[in-house]
Short mmCIF file of C-alpha atoms in Angstrom, two decimals:
data_model
loop_
_atom_site.label_atom_id
_atom_site.label_comp_id
_atom_site.label_asym_id
_atom_site.label_seq_id
_atom_site.Cartn_x
_atom_site.Cartn_y
_atom_site.Cartn_z
CA MET A 1 69.92 28.72 64.71
CA MET A 2 70.33 32.58 65.51
CA ALA A 3 68.09 33.97 68.02
CA PHE A 4 66.88 37.66 67.86
CA SER A 5 65.79 39.70 70.88
CA THR A 6 64.01 43.04 71.04
CA PRO A 7 65.43 45.53 73.60
CA TYR A 8 63.16 46.20 76.58
CA SER A 9 61.65 49.73 76.52
CA LYS A 10 59.57 51.49 78.93
CA ARG A 11 56.46 53.18 77.91
CA LEU A 12 56.56 57.00 77.56
CA PRO A 13 54.56 58.94 80.18
CA ASN A 14 51.40 60.71 79.21
CA PRO A 15 52.06 64.29 77.93
CA LEU A 16 51.80 67.00 80.27
CA PRO A 17 48.50 68.88 80.57
CA ASP A 18 48.44 72.20 78.89
CA HIS A 19 48.88 74.36 82.00
CA ALA A 20 51.74 72.46 83.25
CA ALA A 21 53.43 72.74 79.96
CA ARG A 22 53.02 76.50 79.99
CA VAL A 23 54.39 76.82 83.54
CA LEU A 24 57.40 74.58 82.36
CA ALA A 25 58.05 76.48 79.31
CA CYS A 26 58.07 79.85 81.47
CA LEU A 27 60.47 78.39 83.96
CA LEU A 28 62.81 77.15 81.22
CA GLY A 29 62.67 80.80 79.76
CA VAL A 30 63.67 82.30 82.98
CA LEU A 31 66.45 79.84 83.38
CA LEU A 32 67.70 80.62 79.80
CA ALA A 33 67.69 84.39 80.66
CA LEU A 34 69.77 83.79 83.63
CA LEU A 35 72.28 81.70 81.76
CA LEU A 36 72.55 84.29 79.01
CA GLY A 37 72.69 87.09 81.54
CA LEU A 38 70.35 89.82 82.16
CA PRO A 39 70.75 93.27 80.51
CA ALA A 40 73.33 95.45 82.25
CA VAL A 41 72.09 97.94 84.72
CA ALA A 42 73.00 101.56 83.82
CA GLN A 43 76.04 102.76 85.43
CA GLU A 44 75.54 105.00 88.29
CA PRO A 45 77.38 108.43 88.27
CA GLY A 46 80.78 108.37 89.92
CA ILE A 47 84.46 107.44 89.27
CA ARG A 48 85.46 103.86 89.38
CA ALA A 49 89.00 102.38 89.14
CA ARG A 50 89.89 99.86 86.53
CA ASP A 51 93.70 99.57 87.13
CA ALA A 52 96.72 101.51 88.48
CA SER A 53 100.41 100.55 88.25
CA PHE A 54 103.88 102.10 88.48
CA GLU A 55 107.29 101.28 87.15
CA TYR A 56 110.87 102.57 87.90
CA ALA A 57 112.28 104.91 85.29
CA GLY A 58 115.73 106.30 85.97
CA ASP A 59 115.53 109.00 88.64
CA HIS A 60 111.78 108.97 88.86
CA ILE A 61 108.76 106.60 89.01
CA GLU A 62 106.13 106.50 86.36
CA LEU A 63 102.32 105.95 87.12
CA ALA A 64 99.58 104.67 84.79
CA ALA A 65 95.90 104.41 85.94
CA ARG A 66 92.60 104.07 84.15
CA PHE A 67 89.20 105.19 85.78
CA ASP A 68 85.62 105.13 84.45
CA VAL A 69 84.10 108.70 84.85
CA THR A 70 80.29 109.35 84.76
CA LEU A 71 79.11 112.79 85.73
CA LYS A 72 76.09 113.58 87.91
CA PRO A 73 73.21 115.56 86.18
CA GLY A 74 74.16 118.66 88.10
CA LEU A 75 77.69 118.64 86.78
CA GLU A 76 76.55 118.03 83.29
CA GLU A 77 74.25 121.06 83.53
CA ALA A 78 76.95 123.19 84.93
CA LEU A 79 79.17 122.16 82.10
CA ALA A 80 76.60 123.01 79.52
CA ASN A 81 76.11 126.37 81.11
CA GLY A 82 79.82 127.28 80.60
CA PHE A 83 81.43 126.22 83.87
CA SER A 84 84.68 124.37 83.62
CA LEU A 85 85.17 121.30 85.94
CA PRO A 86 88.61 120.87 87.56
CA PHE A 87 89.62 117.26 88.26
CA SER A 88 92.82 116.14 90.06
CA TYR A 89 94.84 112.93 89.99
CA GLU A 90 96.55 112.58 93.26
CA PHE A 91 99.35 110.31 94.36
CA GLN A 92 100.54 109.36 97.87
CA LEU A 93 103.52 107.40 98.78
CA THR A 94 102.39 104.74 101.48
CA ARG A 95 105.51 102.63 102.00
CA PRO A 96 108.13 103.03 103.53
CA ARG A 97 105.89 105.06 105.85
CA LEU A 98 108.37 105.95 108.55
CA SER A 99 111.08 107.07 106.25
CA ALA A 100 108.92 108.94 103.82
CA TRP A 101 109.26 112.25 105.76
CA TRP A 102 113.03 111.95 106.16
CA ASN A 103 113.59 110.85 102.64
CA SER A 104 111.58 113.78 101.42
CA VAL A 105 113.67 116.22 103.51
CA SER A 106 117.05 114.61 102.74
CA ASN A 107 116.47 114.02 99.01
CA TRP A 108 114.31 116.98 98.38
CA PHE A 109 111.28 115.19 96.72
CA ASP A 110 107.65 115.29 97.64
CA PRO A 111 105.96 111.94 98.70
CA THR A 112 102.77 113.20 97.20
CA ALA A 113 101.91 114.54 93.70
CA ARG A 114 99.00 115.89 91.90
CA LEU A 115 97.92 116.30 88.24
CA ASN A 116 95.41 118.83 87.40
CA TYR A 117 92.88 118.69 84.53
CA ARG A 118 90.03 120.98 83.46
CA LEU A 119 86.92 119.86 81.54
CA SER A 120 85.01 122.46 79.71
CA TYR A 121 82.37 122.84 76.89
CA HIS A 122 83.02 125.13 73.98
CA ASN A 123 79.58 126.58 72.67
CA LEU A 124 80.77 127.72 69.37
CA SER A 125 82.45 124.60 68.21
CA ARG A 126 80.15 122.40 70.23
CA GLN A 127 83.00 120.47 71.44
CA TYR A 128 84.30 119.33 74.83
CA ARG A 129 87.72 120.38 75.82
CA LEU A 130 90.11 118.58 78.30
CA HIS A 131 92.88 120.98 79.49
CA LEU A 132 96.19 120.14 81.01
CA GLY A 133 97.98 123.44 81.69
CA SER A 134 97.92 125.40 78.52
CA PHE A 135 97.49 122.36 76.33
CA TYR A 136 94.08 121.00 75.50
CA ARG A 137 92.44 118.42 73.43
CA SER A 138 88.86 118.62 71.77
CA PHE A 139 86.21 115.86 71.82
CA ALA A 140 82.85 115.67 69.87
CA THR A 141 81.10 114.04 72.64
CA LEU A 142 81.16 114.16 76.58
CA SER A 143 81.73 110.42 76.65
CA GLU A 144 84.84 110.64 74.61
CA ALA A 145 86.17 113.59 76.93
CA LEU A 146 85.41 111.44 80.05
CA THR A 147 87.18 108.46 78.61
CA ALA A 148 90.26 110.63 77.90
CA LEU A 149 90.02 112.09 81.39
CA GLY A 150 89.98 108.57 82.97
CA VAL A 151 93.35 107.55 81.54
CA VAL A 152 96.80 108.73 82.67
CA ARG A 153 100.13 107.37 81.39
CA SER A 154 103.90 108.09 82.15
CA TRP A 155 102.94 110.44 85.02
CA GLU A 156 106.38 111.27 86.62
CA VAL A 157 106.37 111.15 90.51
CA LEU A 158 109.19 110.98 93.28
CA ASN A 159 111.55 112.84 90.82
CA GLY A 160 115.28 112.68 91.84
CA SER A 161 114.67 110.40 94.81
CA ASP A 162 116.92 107.43 96.01
CA LEU A 163 113.87 105.44 96.11
CA ALA A 164 113.56 105.69 92.29
CA ARG A 165 117.25 105.46 91.51
CA ASP A 166 117.86 102.44 93.84
CA LYS A 167 114.53 100.69 92.84
CA GLU A 168 113.82 100.46 96.60
CA PRO A 169 110.61 98.56 97.47
CA ILE A 170 107.80 101.11 97.60
CA ALA A 171 104.00 101.12 97.78
CA GLY A 172 101.56 103.99 96.86
CA ARG A 173 98.11 104.74 95.95
CA VAL A 174 96.19 107.04 93.55
CA ARG A 175 92.78 108.57 92.97
CA LEU A 176 90.91 110.81 90.74
CA ARG A 177 88.41 113.40 92.01
CA LEU A 178 86.52 116.58 91.27
CA ASP A 179 88.55 119.26 93.09
CA VAL A 180 85.93 121.74 94.18
CA SER A 181 88.61 123.83 95.93
CA GLN A 182 89.68 124.96 92.37
CA LEU A 183 86.30 126.27 91.44
CA PRO A 184 85.66 130.07 91.63
CA LYS A 185 84.61 131.20 95.07
CA PRO A 186 80.95 131.84 94.26
CA LEU A 187 80.56 128.41 92.69
CA GLN A 188 82.42 126.79 95.69
CA LEU A 189 79.75 128.29 98.00
CA SER A 190 76.83 127.17 95.82
CA ALA A 191 78.28 123.66 95.47
CA LEU A 192 78.77 123.41 99.19
CA GLY A 193 76.59 120.52 100.52
CA LYS A 194 75.23 119.51 97.13
CA ASP A 195 75.52 115.79 96.40
CA ASP A 196 76.05 116.33 92.59
CA TRP A 197 79.40 118.13 93.30
CA VAL A 198 80.89 115.21 95.34
CA LEU A 199 82.68 113.03 92.87
CA SER A 200 85.77 111.07 93.73
CA SER A 201 87.17 107.56 93.24
CA PRO A 202 88.40 105.57 96.43
CA TRP A 203 92.20 105.29 96.86
CA VAL A 204 93.54 102.58 94.77
CA ASP A 205 96.77 100.69 95.58
CA LEU A 206 99.36 100.73 92.78
CA LYS A 207 100.83 97.51 91.40
CA ARG A 208 104.23 97.29 90.01
CA THR A 209 104.39 96.83 86.29
CA GLU A 210 106.53 93.73 85.60
CA PRO A 211 109.56 94.44 83.54
CA VAL A 212 109.66 92.67 80.18
CA PRO A 213 112.40 90.04 80.16
CA GLN A 214 115.48 90.99 77.97
CA ALA A 215 115.22 87.99 75.72
CA ALA A 216 111.50 89.00 74.91
CA GLU A 217 112.65 92.47 74.16
CA GLU A 218 115.25 91.21 71.74
CA SER A 219 112.87 88.89 70.01
CA ALA A 220 110.16 91.56 69.65
CA PRO A 221 109.73 92.76 66.10
#
């Protein structure tokens, strides 16, 4: 004769009182918000580095870097009022430190470099312009112009140096800043001591771009 048995089960606890259920629901809501992530806080004005790298290229070295640029209110106002804002990318060779000066003399290369941009607003076309020397690009919005300003590629430094030709181990750093020294003298004086006109990224160490293996290059479409 086959015997049947019923699994033992505990009695469910009494439902929570209404006020306790509301408190629990509130706590669960807070926990869910934390898990999903709170809304992003608006980015403070400034210049923040995303990445910076270099690679050997014949008799020179090429730099690439990306920065997030957000203007302070005073700079946006000056731009809208017709002033152009000068920005500078700056490079410094940091290793080899002891031989940097001697190498610069014997090889006639500069262990530092600068790349100058100028940001302006054109009232007639209602477009922002980013100037590099006599060349410029136009953008419909300030955000687009600042995105372009924050990207530099194939910037040649250490031209004609043995460091580049021999692919000697080096280290360097780069930054992007508003170069107040390039402003007209009256504006330099008015900007002196004003926080809105202080805009610079910290120095960022360059990482070497890893060369693509030859086999990968040959198999690439």
